[in-house]
mmCIF file of C-alpha atoms and ligand atoms in Angstrom:
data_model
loop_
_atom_site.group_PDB
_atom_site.id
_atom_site.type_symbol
_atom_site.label_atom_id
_atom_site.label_comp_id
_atom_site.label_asym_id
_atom_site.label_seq_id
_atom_site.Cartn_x
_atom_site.Cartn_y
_atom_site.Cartn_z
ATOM 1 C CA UNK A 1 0.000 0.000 0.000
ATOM 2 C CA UNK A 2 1.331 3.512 -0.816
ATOM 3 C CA UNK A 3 0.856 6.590 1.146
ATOM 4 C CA UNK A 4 -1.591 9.196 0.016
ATOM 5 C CA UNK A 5 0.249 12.229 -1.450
ATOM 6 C CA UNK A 6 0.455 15.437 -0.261
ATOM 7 C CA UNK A 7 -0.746 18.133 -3.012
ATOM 8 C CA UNK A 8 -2.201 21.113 -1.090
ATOM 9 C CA UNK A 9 -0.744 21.927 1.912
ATOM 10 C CA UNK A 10 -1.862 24.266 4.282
ATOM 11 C CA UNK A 11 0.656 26.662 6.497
ATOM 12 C CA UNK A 12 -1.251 29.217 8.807
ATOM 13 C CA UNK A 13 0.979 31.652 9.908
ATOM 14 C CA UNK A 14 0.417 34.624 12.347
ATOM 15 C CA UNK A 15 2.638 37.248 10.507
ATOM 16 C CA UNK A 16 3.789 39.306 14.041
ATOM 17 C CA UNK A 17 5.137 36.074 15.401
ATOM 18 C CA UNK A 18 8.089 34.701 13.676
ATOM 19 C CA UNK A 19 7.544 31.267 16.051
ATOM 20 C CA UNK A 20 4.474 30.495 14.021
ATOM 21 C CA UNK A 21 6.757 29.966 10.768
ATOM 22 C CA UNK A 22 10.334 29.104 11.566
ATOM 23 C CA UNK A 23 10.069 25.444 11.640
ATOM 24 C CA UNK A 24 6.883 25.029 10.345
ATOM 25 C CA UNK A 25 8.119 26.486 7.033
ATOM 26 C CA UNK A 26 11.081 24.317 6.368
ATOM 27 C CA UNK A 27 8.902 21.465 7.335
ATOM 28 C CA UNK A 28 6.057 22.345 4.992
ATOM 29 C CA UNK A 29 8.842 23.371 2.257
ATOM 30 C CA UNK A 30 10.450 19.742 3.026
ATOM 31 C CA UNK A 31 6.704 18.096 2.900
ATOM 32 C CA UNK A 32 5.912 20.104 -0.645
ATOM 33 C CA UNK A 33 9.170 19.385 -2.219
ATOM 34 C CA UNK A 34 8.860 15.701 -1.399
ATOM 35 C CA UNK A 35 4.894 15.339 -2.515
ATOM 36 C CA UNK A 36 5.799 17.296 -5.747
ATOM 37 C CA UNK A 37 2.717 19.377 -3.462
ATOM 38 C CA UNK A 38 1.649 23.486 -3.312
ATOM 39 C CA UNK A 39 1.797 25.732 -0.268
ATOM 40 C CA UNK A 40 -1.428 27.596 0.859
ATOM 41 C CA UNK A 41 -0.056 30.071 3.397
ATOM 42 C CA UNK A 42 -2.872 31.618 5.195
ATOM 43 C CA UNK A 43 -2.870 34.424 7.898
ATOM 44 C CA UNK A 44 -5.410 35.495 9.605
ATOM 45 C CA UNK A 45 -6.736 39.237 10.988
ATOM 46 C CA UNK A 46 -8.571 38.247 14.280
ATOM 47 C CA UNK A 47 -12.127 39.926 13.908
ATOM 48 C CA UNK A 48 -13.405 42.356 16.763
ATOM 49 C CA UNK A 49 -16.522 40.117 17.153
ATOM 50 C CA UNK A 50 -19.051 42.682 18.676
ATOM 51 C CA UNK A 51 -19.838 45.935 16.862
ATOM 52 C CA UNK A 52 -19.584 47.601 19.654
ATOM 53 C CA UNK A 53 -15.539 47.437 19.681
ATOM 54 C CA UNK A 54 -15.177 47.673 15.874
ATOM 55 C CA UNK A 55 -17.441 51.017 16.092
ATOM 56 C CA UNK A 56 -14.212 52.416 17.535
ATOM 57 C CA UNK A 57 -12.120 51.859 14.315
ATOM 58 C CA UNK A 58 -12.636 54.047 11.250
ATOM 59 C CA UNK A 59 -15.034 51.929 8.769
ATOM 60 C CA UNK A 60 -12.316 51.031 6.413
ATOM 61 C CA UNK A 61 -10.102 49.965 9.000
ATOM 62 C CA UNK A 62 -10.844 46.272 7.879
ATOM 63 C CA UNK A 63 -10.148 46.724 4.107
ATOM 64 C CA UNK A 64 -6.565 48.605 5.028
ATOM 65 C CA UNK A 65 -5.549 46.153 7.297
ATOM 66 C CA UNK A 66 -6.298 43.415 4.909
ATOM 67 C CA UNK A 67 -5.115 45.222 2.150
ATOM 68 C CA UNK A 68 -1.448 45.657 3.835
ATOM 69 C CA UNK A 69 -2.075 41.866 5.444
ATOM 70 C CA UNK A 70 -1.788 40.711 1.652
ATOM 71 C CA UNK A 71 1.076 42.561 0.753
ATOM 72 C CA UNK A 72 3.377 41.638 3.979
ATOM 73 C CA UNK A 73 2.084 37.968 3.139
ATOM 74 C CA UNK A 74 3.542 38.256 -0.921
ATOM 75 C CA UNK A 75 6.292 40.020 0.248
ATOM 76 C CA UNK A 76 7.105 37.171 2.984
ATOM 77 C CA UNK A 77 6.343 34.087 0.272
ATOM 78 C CA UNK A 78 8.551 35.939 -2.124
ATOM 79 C CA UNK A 79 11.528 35.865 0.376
ATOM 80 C CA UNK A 80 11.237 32.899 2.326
ATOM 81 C CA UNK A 81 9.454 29.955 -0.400
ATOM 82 C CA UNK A 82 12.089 28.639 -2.508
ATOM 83 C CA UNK A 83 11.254 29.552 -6.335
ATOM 84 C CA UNK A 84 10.593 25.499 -7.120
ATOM 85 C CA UNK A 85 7.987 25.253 -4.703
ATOM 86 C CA UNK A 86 4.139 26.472 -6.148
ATOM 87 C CA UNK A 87 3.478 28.839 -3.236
ATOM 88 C CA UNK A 88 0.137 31.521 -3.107
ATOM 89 C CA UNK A 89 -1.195 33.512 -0.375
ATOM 90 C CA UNK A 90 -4.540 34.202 1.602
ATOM 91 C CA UNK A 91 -5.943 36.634 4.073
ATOM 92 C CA UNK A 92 -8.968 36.127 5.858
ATOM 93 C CA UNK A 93 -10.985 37.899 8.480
ATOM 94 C CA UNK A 94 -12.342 36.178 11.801
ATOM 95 C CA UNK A 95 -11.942 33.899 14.138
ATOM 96 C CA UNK A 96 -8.462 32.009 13.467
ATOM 97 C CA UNK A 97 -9.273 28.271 14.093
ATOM 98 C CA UNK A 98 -12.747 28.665 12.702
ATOM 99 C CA UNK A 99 -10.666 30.461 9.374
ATOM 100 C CA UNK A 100 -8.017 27.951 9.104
ATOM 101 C CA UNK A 101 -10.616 24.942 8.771
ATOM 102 C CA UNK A 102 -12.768 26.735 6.762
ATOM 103 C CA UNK A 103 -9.524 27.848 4.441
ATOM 104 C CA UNK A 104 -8.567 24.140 4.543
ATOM 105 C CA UNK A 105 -11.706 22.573 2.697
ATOM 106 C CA UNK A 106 -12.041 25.753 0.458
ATOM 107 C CA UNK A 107 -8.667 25.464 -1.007
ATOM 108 C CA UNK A 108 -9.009 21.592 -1.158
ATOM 109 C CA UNK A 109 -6.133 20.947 0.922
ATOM 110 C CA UNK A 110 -4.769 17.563 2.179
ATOM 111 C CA UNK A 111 -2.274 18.493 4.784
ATOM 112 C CA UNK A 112 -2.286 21.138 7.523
ATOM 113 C CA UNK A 113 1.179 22.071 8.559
ATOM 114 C CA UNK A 114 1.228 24.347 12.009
ATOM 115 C CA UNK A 115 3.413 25.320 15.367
ATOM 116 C CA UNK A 116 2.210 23.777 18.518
ATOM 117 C CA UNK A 117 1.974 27.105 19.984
ATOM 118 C CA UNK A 118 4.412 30.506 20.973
ATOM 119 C CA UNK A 119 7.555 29.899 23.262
ATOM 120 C CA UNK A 120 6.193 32.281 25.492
ATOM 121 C CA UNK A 121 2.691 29.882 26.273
ATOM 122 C CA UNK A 122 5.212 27.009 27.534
ATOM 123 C CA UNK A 123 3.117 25.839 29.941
ATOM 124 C CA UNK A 124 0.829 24.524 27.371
ATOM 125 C CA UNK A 125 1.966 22.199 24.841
ATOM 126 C CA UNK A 126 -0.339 22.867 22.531
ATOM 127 C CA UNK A 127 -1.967 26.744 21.726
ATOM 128 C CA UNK A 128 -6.047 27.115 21.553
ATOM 129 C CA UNK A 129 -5.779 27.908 17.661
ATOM 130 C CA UNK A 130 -3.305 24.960 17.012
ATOM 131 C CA UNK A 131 -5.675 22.603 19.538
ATOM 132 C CA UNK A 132 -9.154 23.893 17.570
ATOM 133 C CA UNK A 133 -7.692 22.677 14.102
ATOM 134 C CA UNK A 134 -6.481 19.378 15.232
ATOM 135 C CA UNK A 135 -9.468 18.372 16.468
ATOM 136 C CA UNK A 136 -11.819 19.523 14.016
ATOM 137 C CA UNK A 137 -10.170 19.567 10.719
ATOM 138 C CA UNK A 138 -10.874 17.046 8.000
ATOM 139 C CA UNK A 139 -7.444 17.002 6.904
ATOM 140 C CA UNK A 140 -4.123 15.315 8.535
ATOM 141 C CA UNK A 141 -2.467 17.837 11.028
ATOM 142 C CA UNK A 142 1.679 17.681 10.738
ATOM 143 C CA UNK A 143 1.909 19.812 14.573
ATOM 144 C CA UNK A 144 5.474 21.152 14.442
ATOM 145 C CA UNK A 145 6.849 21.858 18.175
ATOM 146 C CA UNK A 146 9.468 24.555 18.519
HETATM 147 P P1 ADP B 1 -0.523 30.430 20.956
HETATM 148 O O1 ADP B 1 -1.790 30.645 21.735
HETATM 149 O O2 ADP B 1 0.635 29.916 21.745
HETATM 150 O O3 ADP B 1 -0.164 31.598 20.075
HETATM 151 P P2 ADP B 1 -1.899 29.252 18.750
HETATM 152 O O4 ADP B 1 -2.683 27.986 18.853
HETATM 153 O O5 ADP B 1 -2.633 30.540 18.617
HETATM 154 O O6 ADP B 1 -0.864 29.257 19.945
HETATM 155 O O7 ADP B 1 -0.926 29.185 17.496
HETATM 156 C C1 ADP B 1 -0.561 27.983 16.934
HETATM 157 C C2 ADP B 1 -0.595 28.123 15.431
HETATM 158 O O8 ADP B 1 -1.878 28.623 15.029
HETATM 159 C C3 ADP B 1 0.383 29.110 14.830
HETATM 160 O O9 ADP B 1 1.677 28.570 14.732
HETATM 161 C C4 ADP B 1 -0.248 29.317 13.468
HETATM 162 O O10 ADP B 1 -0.027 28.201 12.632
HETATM 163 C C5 ADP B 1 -1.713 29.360 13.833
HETATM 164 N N1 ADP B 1 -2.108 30.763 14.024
HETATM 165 C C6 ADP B 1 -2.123 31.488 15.158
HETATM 166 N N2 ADP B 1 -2.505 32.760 14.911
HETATM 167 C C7 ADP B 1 -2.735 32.838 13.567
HETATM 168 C C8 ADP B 1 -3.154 33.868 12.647
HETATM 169 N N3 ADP B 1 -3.435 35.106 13.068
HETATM 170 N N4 ADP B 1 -3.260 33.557 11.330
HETATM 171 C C9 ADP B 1 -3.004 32.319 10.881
HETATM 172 N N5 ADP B 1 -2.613 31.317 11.690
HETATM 173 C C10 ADP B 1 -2.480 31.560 13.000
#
């Protein structure tokens, strides 16, 4: 019996926190290059939630920060993803486990590629986000510990 490839691989990074990526990326990069596979990296912009906080942003305060979301995220695949691995880029707004699964099936991925969770949260071994998309997603989970 031979293993199921790996085509479309999912890599959710949080962009301010260079933990999220550092060995998650070389991992995914290693997983891609072996499946002959495509990176989906995917950050996400945490949404306010109740109106009542996002009533104290200017209205377009969503579009802008989405806007410059997408062009830290080229910027970063264009430095960082080798040029012979098929890499693109997505930015969503909401609630980050709840975005990564739904980012997962919508792209048709096969492989979810994330960091257990920041140094900083030691005393868990596994972050809510990172916990959240094990559990629920459809696809296998590769949990890369710093
Ligand atoms: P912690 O609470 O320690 O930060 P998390 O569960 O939030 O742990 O983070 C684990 C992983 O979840 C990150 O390595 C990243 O893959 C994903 N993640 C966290 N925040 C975001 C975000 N804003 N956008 C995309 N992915 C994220």
């Amino acid at each position: 019996m031979s293993a199921r490839p790996y085509e479309n691989i999912l890599l959710p990074i949080d962009l301010g926190h260079s933990s999220s990526w550092q060995w998650a990326l070389p991992s995914a990069i290693d997983i891609a290059r072996m499946h002959g596979g495509m990176l989906h990296l995917l950050t996400v912009i945490p949404s306010f939630g109740m109106p009542v906080v996002g009533s104290f942003f200017p209205e377009n305060f969503e579009d802008e920060a989405r806007k410059e979301a997408e062009r830290t995220l080229a910027a970063f695949i264009r430095e960082k993803v080798p040029d012979d691995i098929a890499a693109d880029g997505y930015v969503a707004v909401g609630t980050i486990y709840d975005e990564i699964l739904r980012a997962a099936d919508r792209i048709g991925c096969d492989l979810i590629v994330l960091a257990s969770h920041r140094p900083e949260m030691k005393d868990y071994l596994l972050g809510t986000n990172a916990a959240r998309v094990v559990r629920h997603a459809r696809q296998s989970v590769f949990v890369v510990r710093g």
